[in-house]
């Protein structure tokens, strides 16, 4: 777990650099889920959480035992290492981007999502028709304006759907279309991720929404195919 969080720090620094000087960041690591739950001061369903100045987690099980911890530690880096004050969509999007990255040989690659990480394990079940407006009308896709401005349906109605949107929009703006939005997105993060800054730096919602939708559709199809091949 210590090695994975250090790999997160290195991967994060490649994207954002170090915005301000900080002392050693602290992670409280419980020995088991039971011990974590007994000391949990966050939501009852939490598997890890961040409360400044510390992240709290436990070594998990399965193919990816560290993704919850990496998600929360990213929130810690955004706040304490970079000093960002972010809108929910971009705060959760970046945390999901790094938290769901693939860890190989001590290196975290956030561009390549790990199927065993949240929210990626829901990606294969996302059925997109190719008709963006039809998918919006049937509630599968939340319009980008509602994501950025936080005006969509209550997140409690579809937590997993929202996190797929947060993650995929961040993934698209950093890595999609050969990285053409990357610099504008990083500038947007420095300014908090608000709607006015979004439109000024990245362009009209409709313009970004089309590219993001196709990016998400391709990711979902790829994950569905990988899941199918793995089960054969």
PDB file of C-alpha atoms in Angstrom:
ATOM      1  CA  UNK A   1       0.000   0.000   0.000  1.00  0.00           C
ATOM      2  CA  UNK A   2       2.873   2.334   0.751  1.00  0.00           C
ATOM      3  CA  UNK A   3       4.428   1.672  -2.634  1.00  0.00           C
ATOM      4  CA  UNK A   4       1.129   2.273  -4.433  1.00  0.00           C
ATOM      5  CA  UNK A   5       0.560   5.635  -2.748  1.00  0.00           C
ATOM      6  CA  UNK A   6       4.108   6.698  -3.629  1.00  0.00           C
ATOM      7  CA  UNK A   7       3.409   5.727  -7.233  1.00  0.00           C
ATOM      8  CA  UNK A   8       0.324   7.942  -7.070  1.00  0.00           C
ATOM      9  CA  UNK A   9       2.448  10.858  -5.916  1.00  0.00           C
ATOM     10  CA  UNK A  10       4.789  10.388  -8.879  1.00  0.00           C
ATOM     11  CA  UNK A  11       1.936  10.055 -11.390  1.00  0.00           C
ATOM     12  CA  UNK A  12       0.171  13.105  -9.963  1.00  0.00           C
ATOM     13  CA  UNK A  13       3.338  15.208 -10.139  1.00  0.00           C
ATOM     14  CA  UNK A  14       3.707  14.386 -13.840  1.00  0.00           C
ATOM     15  CA  UNK A  15       0.305  15.938 -14.506  1.00  0.00           C
ATOM     16  CA  UNK A  16       0.109  18.799 -12.006  1.00  0.00           C
ATOM     17  CA  UNK A  17       3.607  19.304 -10.674  1.00  0.00           C
ATOM     18  CA  UNK A  18       4.025  20.526  -7.108  1.00  0.00           C
ATOM     19  CA  UNK A  19       2.151  23.775  -6.643  1.00  0.00           C
ATOM     20  CA  UNK A  20       3.358  24.579  -3.144  1.00  0.00           C
ATOM     21  CA  UNK A  21       5.713  23.231  -0.522  1.00  0.00           C
ATOM     22  CA  UNK A  22       4.198  20.715   1.877  1.00  0.00           C
ATOM     23  CA  UNK A  23       5.537  18.534   4.631  1.00  0.00           C
ATOM     24  CA  UNK A  24       5.175  14.771   4.479  1.00  0.00           C
ATOM     25  CA  UNK A  25       1.551  13.842   3.791  1.00  0.00           C
ATOM     26  CA  UNK A  26      -0.088  11.474   6.280  1.00  0.00           C
ATOM     27  CA  UNK A  27      -2.091   8.329   5.597  1.00  0.00           C
ATOM     28  CA  UNK A  28      -3.826   6.435   8.407  1.00  0.00           C
ATOM     29  CA  UNK A  29      -3.889   2.785   7.380  1.00  0.00           C
ATOM     30  CA  UNK A  30      -5.997   0.296   9.345  1.00  0.00           C
ATOM     31  CA  UNK A  31      -5.104  -3.380   9.296  1.00  0.00           C
ATOM     32  CA  UNK A  32      -8.510  -4.597   8.100  1.00  0.00           C
ATOM     33  CA  UNK A  33     -11.914  -3.488   6.874  1.00  0.00           C
ATOM     34  CA  UNK A  34     -13.396  -4.320  10.283  1.00  0.00           C
ATOM     35  CA  UNK A  35     -10.906  -2.058  12.060  1.00  0.00           C
ATOM     36  CA  UNK A  36     -11.496   0.689   9.517  1.00  0.00           C
ATOM     37  CA  UNK A  37     -15.282   0.464   9.937  1.00  0.00           C
ATOM     38  CA  UNK A  38     -14.962   0.559  13.711  1.00  0.00           C
ATOM     39  CA  UNK A  39     -13.052   3.844  13.462  1.00  0.00           C
ATOM     40  CA  UNK A  40     -14.828   5.334  10.455  1.00  0.00           C
ATOM     41  CA  UNK A  41     -15.722   9.021  10.879  1.00  0.00           C
ATOM     42  CA  UNK A  42     -17.147   9.381   7.373  1.00  0.00           C
ATOM     43  CA  UNK A  43     -20.211   7.907   5.617  1.00  0.00           C
ATOM     44  CA  UNK A  44     -21.150   4.406   6.740  1.00  0.00           C
ATOM     45  CA  UNK A  45     -20.585   3.001   3.242  1.00  0.00           C
ATOM     46  CA  UNK A  46     -17.076   4.511   2.864  1.00  0.00           C
ATOM     47  CA  UNK A  47     -14.147   2.203   2.139  1.00  0.00           C
ATOM     48  CA  UNK A  48     -11.679   5.101   2.517  1.00  0.00           C
ATOM     49  CA  UNK A  49     -11.998   8.830   3.119  1.00  0.00           C
ATOM     50  CA  UNK A  50     -10.075  12.086   3.315  1.00  0.00           C
ATOM     51  CA  UNK A  51     -10.384  14.610   6.087  1.00  0.00           C
ATOM     52  CA  UNK A  52      -7.718  17.246   6.027  1.00  0.00           C
ATOM     53  CA  UNK A  53      -4.933  16.724   6.848  1.00  0.00           C
ATOM     54  CA  UNK A  54      -5.079  12.893   6.561  1.00  0.00           C
ATOM     55  CA  UNK A  55      -6.412  10.133   4.350  1.00  0.00           C
ATOM     56  CA  UNK A  56      -7.847   7.005   5.987  1.00  0.00           C
ATOM     57  CA  UNK A  57      -7.902   3.565   4.378  1.00  0.00           C
ATOM     58  CA  UNK A  58      -7.186  -0.141   4.822  1.00  0.00           C
ATOM     59  CA  UNK A  59      -5.513  -2.802   2.628  1.00  0.00           C
ATOM     60  CA  UNK A  60      -8.326  -4.251   0.529  1.00  0.00           C
ATOM     61  CA  UNK A  61      -8.762  -7.624  -1.135  1.00  0.00           C
ATOM     62  CA  UNK A  62      -9.130  -8.834  -4.701  1.00  0.00           C
ATOM     63  CA  UNK A  63      -7.347  -7.810  -7.872  1.00  0.00           C
ATOM     64  CA  UNK A  64      -7.036  -4.153  -6.867  1.00  0.00           C
ATOM     65  CA  UNK A  65      -6.668  -3.679  -3.108  1.00  0.00           C
ATOM     66  CA  UNK A  66      -5.580  -0.042  -3.262  1.00  0.00           C
ATOM     67  CA  UNK A  67      -8.004   1.870  -5.522  1.00  0.00           C
ATOM     68  CA  UNK A  68     -10.166   3.341  -2.725  1.00  0.00           C
ATOM     69  CA  UNK A  69      -7.077   4.610  -0.950  1.00  0.00           C
ATOM     70  CA  UNK A  70      -5.626   6.098  -4.158  1.00  0.00           C
ATOM     71  CA  UNK A  71      -8.894   7.932  -4.818  1.00  0.00           C
ATOM     72  CA  UNK A  72      -8.911   9.571  -1.392  1.00  0.00           C
ATOM     73  CA  UNK A  73      -5.175  10.279  -1.437  1.00  0.00           C
ATOM     74  CA  UNK A  74      -5.707  12.132  -4.717  1.00  0.00           C
ATOM     75  CA  UNK A  75      -8.178  14.418  -2.947  1.00  0.00           C
ATOM     76  CA  UNK A  76      -5.416  14.984  -0.388  1.00  0.00           C
ATOM     77  CA  UNK A  77      -2.897  15.895  -3.080  1.00  0.00           C
ATOM     78  CA  UNK A  78      -5.338  18.233  -4.809  1.00  0.00           C
ATOM     79  CA  UNK A  79      -5.998  20.094  -1.587  1.00  0.00           C
ATOM     80  CA  UNK A  80      -2.713  19.956   0.314  1.00  0.00           C
ATOM     81  CA  UNK A  81      -0.053  19.623  -2.366  1.00  0.00           C
ATOM     82  CA  UNK A  82      -1.693  21.881  -4.948  1.00  0.00           C
ATOM     83  CA  UNK A  83      -4.035  24.055  -2.930  1.00  0.00           C
ATOM     84  CA  UNK A  84      -6.899  23.639  -5.399  1.00  0.00           C
ATOM     85  CA  UNK A  85     -10.491  24.475  -4.454  1.00  0.00           C
ATOM     86  CA  UNK A  86     -12.547  22.551  -6.974  1.00  0.00           C
ATOM     87  CA  UNK A  87     -16.099  22.017  -8.112  1.00  0.00           C
ATOM     88  CA  UNK A  88     -17.409  18.535  -7.358  1.00  0.00           C
ATOM     89  CA  UNK A  89     -17.256  17.205 -10.934  1.00  0.00           C
ATOM     90  CA  UNK A  90     -13.584  17.981 -11.380  1.00  0.00           C
ATOM     91  CA  UNK A  91     -12.575  17.065  -7.828  1.00  0.00           C
ATOM     92  CA  UNK A  92     -14.206  13.641  -8.092  1.00  0.00           C
ATOM     93  CA  UNK A  93     -13.190  13.251 -11.730  1.00  0.00           C
ATOM     94  CA  UNK A  94      -9.490  13.691 -11.013  1.00  0.00           C
ATOM     95  CA  UNK A  95      -9.664  11.464  -7.915  1.00  0.00           C
ATOM     96  CA  UNK A  96     -11.355   8.771 -10.007  1.00  0.00           C
ATOM     97  CA  UNK A  97      -8.849   9.226 -12.845  1.00  0.00           C
ATOM     98  CA  UNK A  98      -5.872   8.452 -10.613  1.00  0.00           C
ATOM     99  CA  UNK A  99      -7.697   6.062  -8.280  1.00  0.00           C
ATOM    100  CA  UNK A 100      -8.756   3.839 -11.185  1.00  0.00           C
ATOM    101  CA  UNK A 101      -5.368   3.864 -12.895  1.00  0.00           C
ATOM    102  CA  UNK A 102      -3.458   0.683 -13.662  1.00  0.00           C
ATOM    103  CA  UNK A 103      -0.526  -0.065 -11.377  1.00  0.00           C
ATOM    104  CA  UNK A 104       2.282  -2.124 -12.923  1.00  0.00           C
ATOM    105  CA  UNK A 105       5.842  -2.595 -11.687  1.00  0.00           C
ATOM    106  CA  UNK A 106       5.493   0.232  -9.206  1.00  0.00           C
ATOM    107  CA  UNK A 107       4.216   2.718 -11.808  1.00  0.00           C
ATOM    108  CA  UNK A 108       0.673   4.092 -11.863  1.00  0.00           C
ATOM    109  CA  UNK A 109      -0.759   4.788 -15.322  1.00  0.00           C
ATOM    110  CA  UNK A 110      -4.023   6.752 -14.981  1.00  0.00           C
ATOM    111  CA  UNK A 111      -4.581   6.768 -18.748  1.00  0.00           C
ATOM    112  CA  UNK A 112      -5.179   2.996 -18.639  1.00  0.00           C
ATOM    113  CA  UNK A 113      -8.126   2.197 -16.386  1.00  0.00           C
ATOM    114  CA  UNK A 114      -8.093  -0.907 -14.205  1.00  0.00           C
ATOM    115  CA  UNK A 115     -11.265  -2.958 -14.629  1.00  0.00           C
ATOM    116  CA  UNK A 116     -11.041  -3.954 -10.955  1.00  0.00           C
ATOM    117  CA  UNK A 117     -11.276  -0.328  -9.766  1.00  0.00           C
ATOM    118  CA  UNK A 118     -14.271   1.870  -9.044  1.00  0.00           C
ATOM    119  CA  UNK A 119     -16.072   3.171 -11.074  1.00  0.00           C
ATOM    120  CA  UNK A 120     -14.587   1.191 -13.981  1.00  0.00           C
ATOM    121  CA  UNK A 121     -16.274  -2.041 -12.945  1.00  0.00           C
ATOM    122  CA  UNK A 122     -19.584  -0.393 -14.028  1.00  0.00           C
ATOM    123  CA  UNK A 123     -18.265   0.710 -17.425  1.00  0.00           C
ATOM    124  CA  UNK A 124     -19.007  -2.496 -19.325  1.00  0.00           C
ATOM    125  CA  UNK A 125     -22.688  -2.283 -18.373  1.00  0.00           C
ATOM    126  CA  UNK A 126     -23.044   1.202 -19.882  1.00  0.00           C
ATOM    127  CA  UNK A 127     -25.035   0.716 -23.076  1.00  0.00           C
ATOM    128  CA  UNK A 128     -24.655   3.719 -25.388  1.00  0.00           C
ATOM    129  CA  UNK A 129     -26.560   3.638 -28.658  1.00  0.00           C
ATOM    130  CA  UNK A 130     -24.446   6.025 -30.709  1.00  0.00           C
ATOM    131  CA  UNK A 131     -27.334   8.514 -30.717  1.00  0.00           C
ATOM    132  CA  UNK A 132     -26.277  10.965 -28.031  1.00  0.00           C
ATOM    133  CA  UNK A 133     -29.587  12.800 -27.755  1.00  0.00           C
ATOM    134  CA  UNK A 134     -31.507   9.529 -27.501  1.00  0.00           C
ATOM    135  CA  UNK A 135     -29.200   8.402 -24.689  1.00  0.00           C
ATOM    136  CA  UNK A 136     -29.731  11.729 -22.918  1.00  0.00           C
ATOM    137  CA  UNK A 137     -33.501  11.417 -23.340  1.00  0.00           C
ATOM    138  CA  UNK A 138     -33.557   7.943 -21.778  1.00  0.00           C
ATOM    139  CA  UNK A 139     -31.376   9.080 -18.875  1.00  0.00           C
ATOM    140  CA  UNK A 140     -28.260   7.070 -19.665  1.00  0.00           C
ATOM    141  CA  UNK A 141     -26.190  10.179 -20.374  1.00  0.00           C
ATOM    142  CA  UNK A 142     -26.303  13.302 -18.211  1.00  0.00           C
ATOM    143  CA  UNK A 143     -25.745  16.472 -20.279  1.00  0.00           C
ATOM    144  CA  UNK A 144     -22.318  17.970 -19.723  1.00  0.00           C
ATOM    145  CA  UNK A 145     -23.877  21.271 -18.658  1.00  0.00           C
ATOM    146  CA  UNK A 146     -25.597  19.514 -15.757  1.00  0.00           C
ATOM    147  CA  UNK A 147     -22.381  17.754 -14.769  1.00  0.00           C
ATOM    148  CA  UNK A 148     -20.298  20.932 -14.711  1.00  0.00           C
ATOM    149  CA  UNK A 149     -22.990  23.127 -13.135  1.00  0.00           C
ATOM    150  CA  UNK A 150     -24.194  20.419 -10.721  1.00  0.00           C
ATOM    151  CA  UNK A 151     -27.800  20.833 -11.817  1.00  0.00           C
ATOM    152  CA  UNK A 152     -28.628  17.265 -12.854  1.00  0.00           C
ATOM    153  CA  UNK A 153     -30.820  14.726 -11.064  1.00  0.00           C
ATOM    154  CA  UNK A 154     -29.862  14.082  -7.411  1.00  0.00           C
ATOM    155  CA  UNK A 155     -26.641  12.111  -7.299  1.00  0.00           C
ATOM    156  CA  UNK A 156     -28.277   9.691  -4.838  1.00  0.00           C
ATOM    157  CA  UNK A 157     -30.436   8.433  -7.709  1.00  0.00           C
ATOM    158  CA  UNK A 158     -27.419   7.183  -9.673  1.00  0.00           C
ATOM    159  CA  UNK A 159     -24.140   7.454  -7.794  1.00  0.00           C
ATOM    160  CA  UNK A 160     -22.305   5.020 -10.071  1.00  0.00           C
ATOM    161  CA  UNK A 161     -23.548   6.765 -13.206  1.00  0.00           C
ATOM    162  CA  UNK A 162     -22.353  10.121 -11.936  1.00  0.00           C
ATOM    163  CA  UNK A 163     -18.902   8.765 -11.102  1.00  0.00           C
ATOM    164  CA  UNK A 164     -18.587   7.244 -14.570  1.00  0.00           C
ATOM    165  CA  UNK A 165     -19.403  10.692 -15.950  1.00  0.00           C
ATOM    166  CA  UNK A 166     -16.896  12.447 -13.667  1.00  0.00           C
ATOM    167  CA  UNK A 167     -14.145   9.945 -14.477  1.00  0.00           C
ATOM    168  CA  UNK A 168     -14.767   9.778 -18.226  1.00  0.00           C
ATOM    169  CA  UNK A 169     -15.017  13.544 -18.679  1.00  0.00           C
ATOM    170  CA  UNK A 170     -11.702  14.010 -16.879  1.00  0.00           C
ATOM    171  CA  UNK A 171     -10.158  11.158 -18.886  1.00  0.00           C
ATOM    172  CA  UNK A 172     -11.379  12.759 -22.122  1.00  0.00           C
ATOM    173  CA  UNK A 173     -10.137  16.253 -21.280  1.00  0.00           C
ATOM    174  CA  UNK A 174      -6.704  14.967 -20.261  1.00  0.00           C
ATOM    175  CA  UNK A 175      -6.149  12.170 -22.774  1.00  0.00           C
ATOM    176  CA  UNK A 176      -8.874  12.177 -25.429  1.00  0.00           C
ATOM    177  CA  UNK A 177      -8.543  13.503 -28.982  1.00  0.00           C
ATOM    178  CA  UNK A 178      -4.751  13.176 -28.776  1.00  0.00           C
ATOM    179  CA  UNK A 179      -4.637  15.436 -25.715  1.00  0.00           C
ATOM    180  CA  UNK A 180      -5.845  18.566 -27.499  1.00  0.00           C
ATOM    181  CA  UNK A 181      -7.837  19.733 -24.446  1.00  0.00           C
ATOM    182  CA  UNK A 182      -5.167  18.909 -21.864  1.00  0.00           C
ATOM    183  CA  UNK A 183      -3.606  22.359 -21.427  1.00  0.00           C
ATOM    184  CA  UNK A 184      -7.001  24.068 -21.283  1.00  0.00           C
ATOM    185  CA  UNK A 185      -8.211  21.527 -18.722  1.00  0.00           C
ATOM    186  CA  UNK A 186      -5.179  22.058 -16.501  1.00  0.00           C
ATOM    187  CA  UNK A 187      -5.781  25.805 -16.669  1.00  0.00           C
ATOM    188  CA  UNK A 188      -9.423  25.159 -15.753  1.00  0.00           C
ATOM    189  CA  UNK A 189      -8.374  23.101 -12.726  1.00  0.00           C
ATOM    190  CA  UNK A 190      -6.188  25.938 -11.491  1.00  0.00           C
ATOM    191  CA  UNK A 191      -9.272  28.180 -11.660  1.00  0.00           C
ATOM    192  CA  UNK A 192     -11.577  25.739  -9.855  1.00  0.00           C
ATOM    193  CA  UNK A 193     -13.553  24.103 -12.667  1.00  0.00           C
ATOM    194  CA  UNK A 194     -16.503  26.499 -12.713  1.00  0.00           C
ATOM    195  CA  UNK A 195     -18.940  26.790 -15.643  1.00  0.00           C
ATOM    196  CA  UNK A 196     -17.851  30.248 -16.813  1.00  0.00           C
ATOM    197  CA  UNK A 197     -14.213  29.194 -16.886  1.00  0.00           C
ATOM    198  CA  UNK A 198     -15.148  25.902 -18.552  1.00  0.00           C
ATOM    199  CA  UNK A 199     -16.791  27.638 -21.505  1.00  0.00           C
ATOM    200  CA  UNK A 200     -14.075  30.257 -21.767  1.00  0.00           C
ATOM    201  CA  UNK A 201     -11.168  27.809 -21.723  1.00  0.00           C
ATOM    202  CA  UNK A 202     -12.640  24.727 -23.401  1.00  0.00           C
ATOM    203  CA  UNK A 203     -15.479  26.047 -25.528  1.00  0.00           C
ATOM    204  CA  UNK A 204     -19.262  25.585 -25.693  1.00  0.00           C
ATOM    205  CA  UNK A 205     -20.757  22.643 -23.840  1.00  0.00           C
ATOM    206  CA  UNK A 206     -22.205  21.160 -27.027  1.00  0.00           C
ATOM    207  CA  UNK A 207     -18.794  21.118 -28.688  1.00  0.00           C
ATOM    208  CA  UNK A 208     -17.107  19.276 -25.808  1.00  0.00           C
ATOM    209  CA  UNK A 209     -20.088  17.005 -25.222  1.00  0.00           C
ATOM    210  CA  UNK A 210     -19.891  15.383 -28.648  1.00  0.00           C
ATOM    211  CA  UNK A 211     -16.218  14.477 -28.302  1.00  0.00           C
ATOM    212  CA  UNK A 212     -16.662  13.298 -24.714  1.00  0.00           C
ATOM    213  CA  UNK A 213     -19.679  11.139 -25.630  1.00  0.00           C
ATOM    214  CA  UNK A 214     -17.765   9.356 -28.378  1.00  0.00           C
ATOM    215  CA  UNK A 215     -14.783   8.914 -26.046  1.00  0.00           C
ATOM    216  CA  UNK A 216     -16.990   7.384 -23.353  1.00  0.00           C
ATOM    217  CA  UNK A 217     -18.730   5.160 -25.882  1.00  0.00           C
ATOM    218  CA  UNK A 218     -15.389   3.839 -27.148  1.00  0.00           C
ATOM    219  CA  UNK A 219     -14.173   3.180 -23.588  1.00  0.00           C
ATOM    220  CA  UNK A 220     -17.384   1.323 -22.720  1.00  0.00           C
ATOM    221  CA  UNK A 221     -17.203  -0.821 -25.860  1.00  0.00           C
ATOM    222  CA  UNK A 222     -13.552  -1.649 -25.193  1.00  0.00           C
ATOM    223  CA  UNK A 223     -14.293  -2.617 -21.598  1.00  0.00           C
ATOM    224  CA  UNK A 224     -17.290  -4.706 -22.648  1.00  0.00           C
ATOM    225  CA  UNK A 225     -15.152  -6.589 -25.142  1.00  0.00           C
ATOM    226  CA  UNK A 226     -12.403  -7.140 -22.581  1.00  0.00           C
ATOM    227  CA  UNK A 227     -14.965  -8.462 -20.097  1.00  0.00           C
ATOM    228  CA  UNK A 228     -16.395 -10.790 -22.721  1.00  0.00           C
ATOM    229  CA  UNK A 229     -12.960 -12.115 -23.684  1.00  0.00           C
ATOM    230  CA  UNK A 230     -12.087 -12.658 -20.050  1.00  0.00           C
ATOM    231  CA  UNK A 231     -15.180 -14.753 -19.463  1.00  0.00           C
ATOM    232  CA  UNK A 232     -14.652 -17.022 -22.491  1.00  0.00           C
TER     233      UNK A 232
END
